[in-house]
Coordinates of C-alpha atoms in Angstrom, one line a residue:
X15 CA 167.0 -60.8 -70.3
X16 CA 164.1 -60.4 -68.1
X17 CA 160.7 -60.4 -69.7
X18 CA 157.5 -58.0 -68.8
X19 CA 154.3 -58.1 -70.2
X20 CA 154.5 -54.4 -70.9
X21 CA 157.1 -51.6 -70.3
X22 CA 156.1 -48.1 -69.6
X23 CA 158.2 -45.2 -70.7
X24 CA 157.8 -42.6 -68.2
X25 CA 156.4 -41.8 -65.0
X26 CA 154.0 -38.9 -65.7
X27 CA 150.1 -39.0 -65.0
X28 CA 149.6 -40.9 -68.2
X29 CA 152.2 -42.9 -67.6
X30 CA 151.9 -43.8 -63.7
X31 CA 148.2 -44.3 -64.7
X32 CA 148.7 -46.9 -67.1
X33 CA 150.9 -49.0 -64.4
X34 CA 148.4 -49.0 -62.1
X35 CA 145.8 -50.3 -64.5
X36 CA 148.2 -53.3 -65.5
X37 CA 148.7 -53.9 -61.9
X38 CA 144.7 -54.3 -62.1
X39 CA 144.9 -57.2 -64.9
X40 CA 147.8 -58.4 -62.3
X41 CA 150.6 -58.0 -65.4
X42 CA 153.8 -57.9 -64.9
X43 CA 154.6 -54.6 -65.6
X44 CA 158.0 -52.6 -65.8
X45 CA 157.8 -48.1 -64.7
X46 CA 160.4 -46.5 -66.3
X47 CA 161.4 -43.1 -65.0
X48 CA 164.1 -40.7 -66.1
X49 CA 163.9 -37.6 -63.8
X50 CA 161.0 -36.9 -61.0
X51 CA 158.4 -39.7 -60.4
X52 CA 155.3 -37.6 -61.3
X53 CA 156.8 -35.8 -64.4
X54 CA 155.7 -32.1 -65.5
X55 CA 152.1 -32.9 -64.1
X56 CA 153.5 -32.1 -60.4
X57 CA 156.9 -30.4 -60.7
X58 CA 157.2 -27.0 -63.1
X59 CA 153.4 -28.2 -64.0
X60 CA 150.0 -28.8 -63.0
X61 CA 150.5 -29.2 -59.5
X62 CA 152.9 -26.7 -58.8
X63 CA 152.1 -23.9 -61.5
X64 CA 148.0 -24.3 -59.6
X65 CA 149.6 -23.9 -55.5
X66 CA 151.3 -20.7 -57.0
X67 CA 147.6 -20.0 -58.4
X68 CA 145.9 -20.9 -55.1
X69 CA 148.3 -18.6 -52.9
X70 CA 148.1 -15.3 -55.4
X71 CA 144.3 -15.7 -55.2
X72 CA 144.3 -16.0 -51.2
X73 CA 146.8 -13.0 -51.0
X74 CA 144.7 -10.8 -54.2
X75 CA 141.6 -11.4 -52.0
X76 CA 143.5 -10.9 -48.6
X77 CA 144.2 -7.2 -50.0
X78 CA 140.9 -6.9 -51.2
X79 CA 139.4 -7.6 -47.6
X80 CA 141.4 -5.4 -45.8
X81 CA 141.0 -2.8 -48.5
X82 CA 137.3 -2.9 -47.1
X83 CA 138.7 -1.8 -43.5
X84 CA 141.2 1.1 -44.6
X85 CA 144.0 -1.4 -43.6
X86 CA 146.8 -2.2 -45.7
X87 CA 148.7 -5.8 -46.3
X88 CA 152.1 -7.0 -45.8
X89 CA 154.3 -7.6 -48.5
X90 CA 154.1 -11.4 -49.9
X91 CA 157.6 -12.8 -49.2
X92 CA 158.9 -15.0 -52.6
X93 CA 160.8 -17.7 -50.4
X94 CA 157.7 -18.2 -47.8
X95 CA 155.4 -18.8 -50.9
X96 CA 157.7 -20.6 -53.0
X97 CA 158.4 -23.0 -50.0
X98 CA 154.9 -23.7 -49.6
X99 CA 154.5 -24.6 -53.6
X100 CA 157.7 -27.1 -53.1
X101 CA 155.8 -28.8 -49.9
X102 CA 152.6 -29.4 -51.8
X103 CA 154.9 -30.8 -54.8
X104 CA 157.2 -32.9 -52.2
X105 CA 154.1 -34.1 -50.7
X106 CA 152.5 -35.3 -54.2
X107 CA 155.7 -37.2 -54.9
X108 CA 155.9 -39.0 -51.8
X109 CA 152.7 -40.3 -51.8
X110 CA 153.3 -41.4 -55.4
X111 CA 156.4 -42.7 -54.1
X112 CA 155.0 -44.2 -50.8
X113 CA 152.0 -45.8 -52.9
X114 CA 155.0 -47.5 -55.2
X115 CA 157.0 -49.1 -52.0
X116 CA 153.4 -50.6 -50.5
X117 CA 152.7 -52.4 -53.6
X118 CA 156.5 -54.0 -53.9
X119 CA 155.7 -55.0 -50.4
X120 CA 152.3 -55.8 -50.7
X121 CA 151.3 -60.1 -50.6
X122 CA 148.8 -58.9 -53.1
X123 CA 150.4 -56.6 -55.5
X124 CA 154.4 -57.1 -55.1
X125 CA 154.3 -59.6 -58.1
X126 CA 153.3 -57.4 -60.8
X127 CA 155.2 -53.7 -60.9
X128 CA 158.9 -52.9 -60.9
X129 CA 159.8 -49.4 -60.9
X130 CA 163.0 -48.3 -62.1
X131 CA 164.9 -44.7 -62.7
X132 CA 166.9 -44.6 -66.0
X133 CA 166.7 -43.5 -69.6
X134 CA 165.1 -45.8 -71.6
X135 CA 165.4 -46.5 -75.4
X136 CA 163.2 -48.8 -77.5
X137 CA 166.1 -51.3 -79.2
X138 CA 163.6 -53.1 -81.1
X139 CA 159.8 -53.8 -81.1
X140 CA 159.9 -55.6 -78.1
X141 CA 163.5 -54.7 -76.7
X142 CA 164.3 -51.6 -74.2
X143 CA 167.5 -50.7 -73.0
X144 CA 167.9 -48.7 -70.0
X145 CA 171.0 -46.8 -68.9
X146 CA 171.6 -45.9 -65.3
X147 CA 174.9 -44.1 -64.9
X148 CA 177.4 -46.5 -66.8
X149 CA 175.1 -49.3 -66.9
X150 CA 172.9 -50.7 -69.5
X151 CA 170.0 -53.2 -69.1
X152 CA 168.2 -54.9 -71.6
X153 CA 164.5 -55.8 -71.0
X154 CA 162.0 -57.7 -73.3
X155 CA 158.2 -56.5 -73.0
X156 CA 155.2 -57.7 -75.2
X157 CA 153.7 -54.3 -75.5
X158 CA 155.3 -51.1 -74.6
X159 CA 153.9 -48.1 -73.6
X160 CA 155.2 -44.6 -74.3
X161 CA 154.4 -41.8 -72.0
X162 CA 157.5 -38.9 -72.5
X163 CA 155.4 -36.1 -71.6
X164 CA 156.7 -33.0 -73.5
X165 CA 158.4 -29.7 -72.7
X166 CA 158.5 -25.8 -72.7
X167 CA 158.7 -24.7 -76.4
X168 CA 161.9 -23.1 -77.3
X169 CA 162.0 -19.9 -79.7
X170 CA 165.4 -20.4 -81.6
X171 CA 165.8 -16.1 -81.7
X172 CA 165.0 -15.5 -77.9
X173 CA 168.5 -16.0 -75.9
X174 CA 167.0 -18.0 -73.3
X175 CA 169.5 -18.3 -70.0
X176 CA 166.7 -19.7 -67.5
X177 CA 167.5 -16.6 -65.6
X178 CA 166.9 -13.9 -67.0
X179 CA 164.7 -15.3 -69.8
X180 CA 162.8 -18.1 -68.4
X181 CA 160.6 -20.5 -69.8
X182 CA 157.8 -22.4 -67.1
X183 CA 160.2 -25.0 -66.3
X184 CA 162.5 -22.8 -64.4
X185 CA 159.8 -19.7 -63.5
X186 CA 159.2 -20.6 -60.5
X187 CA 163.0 -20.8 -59.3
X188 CA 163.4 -17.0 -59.5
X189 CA 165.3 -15.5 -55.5
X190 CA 162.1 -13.1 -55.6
X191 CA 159.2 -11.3 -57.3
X192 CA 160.3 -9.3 -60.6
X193 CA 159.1 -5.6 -60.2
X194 CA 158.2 -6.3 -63.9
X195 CA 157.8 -8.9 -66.1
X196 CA 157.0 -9.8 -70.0
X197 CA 155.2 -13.0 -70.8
X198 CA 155.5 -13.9 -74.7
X199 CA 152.4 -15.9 -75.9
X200 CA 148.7 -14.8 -74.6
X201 CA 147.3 -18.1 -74.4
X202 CA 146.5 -20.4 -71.6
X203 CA 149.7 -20.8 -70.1
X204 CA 150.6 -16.9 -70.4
X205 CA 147.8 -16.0 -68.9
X206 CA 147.5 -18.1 -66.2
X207 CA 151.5 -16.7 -65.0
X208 CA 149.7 -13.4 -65.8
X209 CA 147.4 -14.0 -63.4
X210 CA 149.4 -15.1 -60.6
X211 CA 151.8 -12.7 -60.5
X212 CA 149.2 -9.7 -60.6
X213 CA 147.7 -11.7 -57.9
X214 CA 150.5 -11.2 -55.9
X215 CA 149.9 -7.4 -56.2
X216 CA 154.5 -6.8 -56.6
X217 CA 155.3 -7.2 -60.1
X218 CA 154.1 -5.1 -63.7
X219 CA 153.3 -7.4 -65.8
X220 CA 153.2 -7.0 -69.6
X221 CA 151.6 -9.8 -71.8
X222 CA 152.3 -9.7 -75.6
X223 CA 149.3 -10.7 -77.5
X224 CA 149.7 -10.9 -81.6
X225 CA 146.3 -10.7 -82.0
X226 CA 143.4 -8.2 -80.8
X227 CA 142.5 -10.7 -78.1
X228 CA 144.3 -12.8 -75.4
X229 CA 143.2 -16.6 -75.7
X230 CA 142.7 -16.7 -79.1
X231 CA 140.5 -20.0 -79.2
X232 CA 138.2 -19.0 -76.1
X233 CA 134.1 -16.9 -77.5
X234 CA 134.5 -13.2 -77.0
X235 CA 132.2 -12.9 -73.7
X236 CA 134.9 -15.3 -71.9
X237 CA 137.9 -13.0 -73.1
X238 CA 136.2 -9.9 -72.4
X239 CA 135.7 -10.4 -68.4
X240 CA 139.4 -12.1 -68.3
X241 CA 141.3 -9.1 -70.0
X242 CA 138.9 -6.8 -68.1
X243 CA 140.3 -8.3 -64.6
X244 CA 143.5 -8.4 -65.9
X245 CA 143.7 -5.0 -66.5
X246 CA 142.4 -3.7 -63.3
X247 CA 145.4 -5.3 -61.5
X248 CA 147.5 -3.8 -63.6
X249 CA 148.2 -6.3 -66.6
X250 CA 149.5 -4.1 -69.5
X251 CA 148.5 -6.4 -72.7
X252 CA 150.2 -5.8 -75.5
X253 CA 147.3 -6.0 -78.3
X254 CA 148.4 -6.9 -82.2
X255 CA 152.1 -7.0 -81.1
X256 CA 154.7 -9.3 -83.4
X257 CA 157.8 -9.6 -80.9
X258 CA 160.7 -8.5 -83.3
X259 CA 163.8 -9.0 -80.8
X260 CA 164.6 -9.7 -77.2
X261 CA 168.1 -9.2 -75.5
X262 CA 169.9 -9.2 -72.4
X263 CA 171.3 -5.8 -71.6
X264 CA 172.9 -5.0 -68.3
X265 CA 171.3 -7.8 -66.5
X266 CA 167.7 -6.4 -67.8
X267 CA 165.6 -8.0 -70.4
X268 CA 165.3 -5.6 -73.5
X269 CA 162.4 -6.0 -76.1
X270 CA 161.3 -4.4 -79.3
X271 CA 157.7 -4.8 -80.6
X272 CA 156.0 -4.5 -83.7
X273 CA 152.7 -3.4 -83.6
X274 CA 150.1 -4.1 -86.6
X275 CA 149.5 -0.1 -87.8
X276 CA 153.3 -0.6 -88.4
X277 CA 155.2 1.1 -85.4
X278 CA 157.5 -0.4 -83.5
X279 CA 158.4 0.3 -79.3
X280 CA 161.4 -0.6 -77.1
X281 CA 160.5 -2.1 -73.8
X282 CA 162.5 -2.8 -70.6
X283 CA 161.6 -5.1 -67.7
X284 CA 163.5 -7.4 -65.0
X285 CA 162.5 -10.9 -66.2
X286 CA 160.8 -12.6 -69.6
X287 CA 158.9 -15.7 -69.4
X288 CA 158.5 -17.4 -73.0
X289 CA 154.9 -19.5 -73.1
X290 CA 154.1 -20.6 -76.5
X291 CA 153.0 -23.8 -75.9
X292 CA 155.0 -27.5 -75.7
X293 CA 157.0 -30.2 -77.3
X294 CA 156.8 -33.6 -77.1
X295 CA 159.5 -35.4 -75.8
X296 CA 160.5 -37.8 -78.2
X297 CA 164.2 -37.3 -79.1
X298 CA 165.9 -40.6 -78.3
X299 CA 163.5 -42.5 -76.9
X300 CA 163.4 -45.8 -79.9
X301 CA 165.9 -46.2 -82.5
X302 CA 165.9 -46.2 -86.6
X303 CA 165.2 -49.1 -86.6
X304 CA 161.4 -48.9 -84.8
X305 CA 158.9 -47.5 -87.5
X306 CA 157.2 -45.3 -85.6
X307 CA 155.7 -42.4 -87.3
X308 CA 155.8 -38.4 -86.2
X309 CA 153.8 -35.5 -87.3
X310 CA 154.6 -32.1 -86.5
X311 CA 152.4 -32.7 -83.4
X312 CA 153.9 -35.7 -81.8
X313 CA 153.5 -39.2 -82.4
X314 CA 150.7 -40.0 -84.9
X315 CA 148.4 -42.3 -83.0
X316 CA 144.7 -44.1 -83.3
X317 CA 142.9 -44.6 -80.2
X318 CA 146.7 -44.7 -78.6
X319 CA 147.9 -47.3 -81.1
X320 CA 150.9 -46.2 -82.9
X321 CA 152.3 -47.4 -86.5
X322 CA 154.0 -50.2 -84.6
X323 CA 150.9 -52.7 -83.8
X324 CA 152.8 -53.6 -79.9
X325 CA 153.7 -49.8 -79.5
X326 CA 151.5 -47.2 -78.0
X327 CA 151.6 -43.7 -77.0
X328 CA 150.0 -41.6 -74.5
X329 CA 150.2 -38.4 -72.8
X330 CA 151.7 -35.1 -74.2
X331 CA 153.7 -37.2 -76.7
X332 CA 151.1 -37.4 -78.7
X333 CA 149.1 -35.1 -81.1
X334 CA 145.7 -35.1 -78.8
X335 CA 144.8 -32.7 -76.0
X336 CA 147.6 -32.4 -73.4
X337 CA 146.6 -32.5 -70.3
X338 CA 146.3 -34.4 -67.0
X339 CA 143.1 -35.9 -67.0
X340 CA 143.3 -36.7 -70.6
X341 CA 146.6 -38.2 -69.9
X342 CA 145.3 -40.7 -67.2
X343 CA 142.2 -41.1 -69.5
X344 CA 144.7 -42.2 -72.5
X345 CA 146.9 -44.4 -70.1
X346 CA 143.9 -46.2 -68.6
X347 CA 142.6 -46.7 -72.0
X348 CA 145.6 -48.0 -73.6
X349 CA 145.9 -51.0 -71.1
X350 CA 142.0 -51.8 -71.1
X351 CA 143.0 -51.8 -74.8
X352 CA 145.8 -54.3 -74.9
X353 CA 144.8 -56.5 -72.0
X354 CA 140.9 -56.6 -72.0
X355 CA 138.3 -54.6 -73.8
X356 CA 137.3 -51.3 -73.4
X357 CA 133.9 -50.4 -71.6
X358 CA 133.7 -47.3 -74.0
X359 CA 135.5 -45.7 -76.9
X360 CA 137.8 -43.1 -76.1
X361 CA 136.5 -39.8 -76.8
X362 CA 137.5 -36.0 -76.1
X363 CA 134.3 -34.7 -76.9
X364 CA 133.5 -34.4 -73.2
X365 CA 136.8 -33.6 -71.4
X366 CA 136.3 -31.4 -68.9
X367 CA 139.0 -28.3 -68.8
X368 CA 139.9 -25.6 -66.2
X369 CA 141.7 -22.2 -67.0
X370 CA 143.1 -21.1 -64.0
X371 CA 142.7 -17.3 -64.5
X372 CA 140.8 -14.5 -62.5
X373 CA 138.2 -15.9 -62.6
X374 CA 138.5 -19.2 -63.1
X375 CA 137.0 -20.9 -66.4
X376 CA 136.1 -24.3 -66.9
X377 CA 134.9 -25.8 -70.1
X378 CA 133.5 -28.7 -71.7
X379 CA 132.2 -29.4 -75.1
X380 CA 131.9 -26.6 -77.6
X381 CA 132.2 -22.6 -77.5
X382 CA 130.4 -20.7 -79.8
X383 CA 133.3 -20.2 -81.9
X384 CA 134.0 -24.1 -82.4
X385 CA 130.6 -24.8 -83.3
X386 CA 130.3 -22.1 -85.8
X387 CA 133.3 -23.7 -87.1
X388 CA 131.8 -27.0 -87.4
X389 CA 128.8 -25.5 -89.1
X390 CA 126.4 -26.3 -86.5
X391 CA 123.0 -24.8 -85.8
X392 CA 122.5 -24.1 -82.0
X393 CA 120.8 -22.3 -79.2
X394 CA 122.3 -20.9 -76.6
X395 CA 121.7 -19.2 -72.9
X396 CA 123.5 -17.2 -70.8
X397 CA 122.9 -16.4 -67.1
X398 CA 124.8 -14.2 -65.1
X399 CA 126.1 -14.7 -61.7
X400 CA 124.7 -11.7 -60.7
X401 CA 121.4 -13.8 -60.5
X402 CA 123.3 -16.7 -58.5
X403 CA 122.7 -16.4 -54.6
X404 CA 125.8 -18.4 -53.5
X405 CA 127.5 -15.5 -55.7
X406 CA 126.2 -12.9 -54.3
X407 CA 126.7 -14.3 -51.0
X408 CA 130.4 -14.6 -51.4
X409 CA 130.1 -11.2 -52.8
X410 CA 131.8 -12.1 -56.1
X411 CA 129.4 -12.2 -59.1
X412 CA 131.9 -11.3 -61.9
X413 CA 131.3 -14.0 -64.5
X414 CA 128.5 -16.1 -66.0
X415 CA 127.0 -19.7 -67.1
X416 CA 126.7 -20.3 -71.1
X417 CA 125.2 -23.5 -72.2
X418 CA 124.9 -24.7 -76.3
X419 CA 122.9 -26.5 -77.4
X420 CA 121.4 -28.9 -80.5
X421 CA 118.6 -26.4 -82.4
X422 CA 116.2 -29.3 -82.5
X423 CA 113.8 -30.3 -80.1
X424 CA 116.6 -33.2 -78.5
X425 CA 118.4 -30.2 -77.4
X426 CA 121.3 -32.4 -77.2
X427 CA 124.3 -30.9 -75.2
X428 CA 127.3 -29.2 -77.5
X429 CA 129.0 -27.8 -74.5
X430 CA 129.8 -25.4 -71.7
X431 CA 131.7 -22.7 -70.7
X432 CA 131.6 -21.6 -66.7
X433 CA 133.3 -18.2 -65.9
X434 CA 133.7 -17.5 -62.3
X435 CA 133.6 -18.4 -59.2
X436 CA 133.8 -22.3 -58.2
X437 CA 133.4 -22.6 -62.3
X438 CA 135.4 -26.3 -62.2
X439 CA 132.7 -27.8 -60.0
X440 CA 129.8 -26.7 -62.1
X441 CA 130.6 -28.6 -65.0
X442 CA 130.6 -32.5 -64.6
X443 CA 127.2 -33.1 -64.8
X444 CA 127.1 -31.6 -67.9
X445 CA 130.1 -33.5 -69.2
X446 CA 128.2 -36.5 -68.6
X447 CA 125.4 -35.8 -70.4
X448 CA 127.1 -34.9 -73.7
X449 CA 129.3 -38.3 -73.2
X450 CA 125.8 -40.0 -72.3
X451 CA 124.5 -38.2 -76.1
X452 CA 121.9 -36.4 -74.1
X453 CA 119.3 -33.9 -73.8
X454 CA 119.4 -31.3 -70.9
X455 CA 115.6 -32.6 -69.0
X456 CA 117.5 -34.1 -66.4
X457 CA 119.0 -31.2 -65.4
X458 CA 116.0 -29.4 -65.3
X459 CA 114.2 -31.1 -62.4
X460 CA 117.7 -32.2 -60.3
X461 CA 117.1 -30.6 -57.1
X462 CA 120.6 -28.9 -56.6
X463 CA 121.7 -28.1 -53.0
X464 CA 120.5 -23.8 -51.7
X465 CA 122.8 -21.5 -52.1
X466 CA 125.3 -23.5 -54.7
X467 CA 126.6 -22.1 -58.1
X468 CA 125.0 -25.2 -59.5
X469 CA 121.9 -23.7 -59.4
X470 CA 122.9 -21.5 -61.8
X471 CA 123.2 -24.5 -64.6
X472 CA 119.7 -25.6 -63.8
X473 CA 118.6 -22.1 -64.4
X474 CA 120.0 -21.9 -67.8
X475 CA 118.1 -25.4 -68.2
X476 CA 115.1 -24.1 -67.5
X477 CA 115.5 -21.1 -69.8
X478 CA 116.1 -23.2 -72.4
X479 CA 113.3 -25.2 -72.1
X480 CA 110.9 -22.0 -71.6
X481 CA 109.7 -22.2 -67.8
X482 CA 112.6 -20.2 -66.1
X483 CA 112.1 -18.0 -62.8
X484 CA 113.8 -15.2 -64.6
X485 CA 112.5 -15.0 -67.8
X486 CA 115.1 -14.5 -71.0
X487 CA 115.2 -10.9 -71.9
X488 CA 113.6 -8.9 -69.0
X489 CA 116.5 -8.3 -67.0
X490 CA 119.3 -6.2 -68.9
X491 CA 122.2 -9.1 -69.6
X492 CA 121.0 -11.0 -66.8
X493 CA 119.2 -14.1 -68.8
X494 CA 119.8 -14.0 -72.3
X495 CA 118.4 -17.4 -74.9
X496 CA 119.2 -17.2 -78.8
X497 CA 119.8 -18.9 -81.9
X498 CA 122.5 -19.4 -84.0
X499 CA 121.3 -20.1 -87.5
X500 CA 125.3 -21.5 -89.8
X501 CA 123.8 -20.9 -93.2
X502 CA 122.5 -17.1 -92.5
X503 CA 125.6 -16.8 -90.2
X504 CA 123.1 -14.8 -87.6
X505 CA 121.8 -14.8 -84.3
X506 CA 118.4 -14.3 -83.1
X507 CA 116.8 -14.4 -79.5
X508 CA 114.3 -16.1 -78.5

């Protein structure tokens, strides 16, 4: 039986991540891989679900330009745009792939990483079979390393037939664009579909949302400009709706809604996309006989250890914050763990996020809503883009900068939220600070490169520390500073 110093179960971010950082302590480490090397974080994923994004936005804002010269666009054709989404995702996997055959064949490197494809199941603490066809092999590892990624969450009552009634794993394998479409679940994933295919201007889209607003977990301001843009391209939201039944009728999809005043509708569209979140993958991956322990989340883990002191978990099959970066973060982490000593703990507190709606919104930190939850006291400014020149050169100022906050004189950072235009690459600066436990000086003086929406973060700086060019208050929702005070539950300018 041959012998590695760790195993890793599945080829994901977190997953390819974690090899990579073994190879780094030169350990001789063992890939395991059961379907695409890259998992869910390029195919029917991250990569692939953000080209689709990419491509509506260049086709919503080539309609909008030629709007401006009384000219009218082609049609988008499915099959061109759909090829170009499975290029970027075949090119992704071949450099993954590529990367993988110049280390076996590396003088440096070649020692330390096997990859193999298979199904893998943990026998024992440090035993994992893996089945290939009609083959089993048994391998010994002194750690192992779980990384299943999860899946598309399944509603028993919904007759899903991944043609008809798709989830995201198979949305994107559709012969053309729906003229309409329901999407069940309003938050981040729903929306971002419900983006794209607005974007591509050929398909009613309908968007059930149980409660009053879509992304339930997002401050008020940020909803309000998304369900305002969705709406103007024609995003019909279905606002305190309870989805009673869905059927297949006659090759359409058939669905009855239940709305909260009591009344119930009948609705009829081409296609249904179900997005209420993931599942970790966990079903057969280790047998009775490993004590590994599950919540309803995913595997319980500490810092990526699970109940099993050789066994770790990272990735979506765990209970923390699934996504990409946090994946990699987890994977990294989990080897600097076993092998060395980590240079920091891991934390979440400053992971930066993207929503890929229209506009984009990127995050970090706290919202408003979280740190009234947490019972914090905190100040708080808001600048429009509509005072950012790069905006206003690109001629797109829909959105805004809100910074939070400690209400103390540290003004330590809480967090971020970015709404607009080049939001991701505003945020990272501010990430570091809260992970540094800082205040917001620095930013204050940083001389930030003319025109650049980053100018817009040190403008909310300097309102915050009182010596702003535009002054909090004079200009009509332009530059807005308050307070949040948690035991009066009020806010207050200042």
């Amino acid at each position: 039986m041959e012998k590695y110093d760790v195993v890793i179960i599945g080829a994901g971010p977190s997953g390819y991540a974690a090899a990579m950082r073994a190879v780094d302590f030169k350990k001789k480490t063992l890939l395991i891989e059961k379907n695409t090397l890259g998992g869910a974080g390029i195919t029917n994923g991250a990569l692939s679900s953000k080209t689709w994004w990419e491509l509506s936005r260049d086709m919503l804002a080539f309609r909008k330009n030629l709007a401006r010269y009384n000219m009218t666009a082609p049609a988008t054709i499915w099959k061109e745009i759909q090829l170009e989404v499975n290029q970027a995702v075949k090119e992704r996997i071949d450099l993954l792939q590529d990367h993988l055959n110049q280390l076996k064949h590396s003088s440096q490197y070649n020692t330390y990483l096997d990859y193999q494809t298979g199904t893998a199941e943990i026998i024992d603490e440090h035993t994992i079979r893996i089945s290939t066809e009609n083959i089993n092999t048994d391998v010994e590892a002194d750690y192992i390393i779980i990384a299943s990624g999860s899946r598309p969450r399944i509603l028993p009552n919904i007759p899903i037939d991944e043609k008809h009634i798709l989830t995201s794993d198979t949305i994107e394998n559709m012969d053309d664009f729906p003229k309409s479409m329901v999407i069940v679940g309003a938050g981040v994933i729903g929306c971002e579909y419900a983006t794209i295919f607005a974007g591509f201007g050929q398909t009613k889209v309908y968007l059930i949302d149980k409660g009053d607003t879509i992304l339930p977990f997002e401050d008020q301001d940020v909803v309000a400009v998304i369900e305002k843009t969705l709406e103007e391209q024609g995003v019909h939201i279905h606002r305190n709706s309870t989805l009673v039944n869905m059927e297949i009728k006659d090759g359409q999809v058939v669905y009855q809604l239940e709305f909260s005043d009591g009344h119930t509708e009948t609705f009829e569209v081409e296609k249904a996309l179900i997005s209420v979140g993931r599942v970790p993958n966990y079903e057969n991956i280790w047998s009775d006989a490993v004590p590994i322990k599950m919540n309803r989340r995913g595997i319980e883990d500490t810092d990526t250890n699970t109940s099993v002191k050789n066994i770790y978990a990272i990735g979506d099959i765990t209970a923390d914050i699934n996504l990409v970066n946090v994946g990699e973060l987890e994977g990294r982490y989990a080897i600097e763990k076993i092998f060395g000593k980590p240079c920091r703990q891991l934390v979440y507190e400053n992971i930066s996020t993207i929503m890929f709606l229209n506009p984009e919104v990127a995050g970090v930190g706290l919202n408003e809503k979280m740190a009234k939850e947490q019972g914090l006291n905190y100040k708080a400014v808001t600048v429009d883009y509509t005072t950012i020149p790069r905006a206003i050169a690109k001629r797109d100022t829909q959105g805004f900068i809100k910074l939070l906050v400690t209400d103390d004189d540290e003004m330590k950072v809480l967090g971020m939220r970015v709404v607009g235009e080049q939001a991701s690459s505003a945020i990272q600066a501010v990430a570091l600070l809260i992970s540094m436990d800082k205040g917001i000086e620095e930013l204050a003086e940083c001389v930030h490169p003319h025109p650049s929406i980053t100018e817009g973060i040190q403008e909310s700086v300097r309102a915050l520390l009182g010596k702003s060019i535009l002054k909090s208050g004079l200009l009509k929702n332009k530059v807005n500073c308050y307070c949040y005070n948690c035991e009066k539950e009020e806010l207050r300018a200042f």
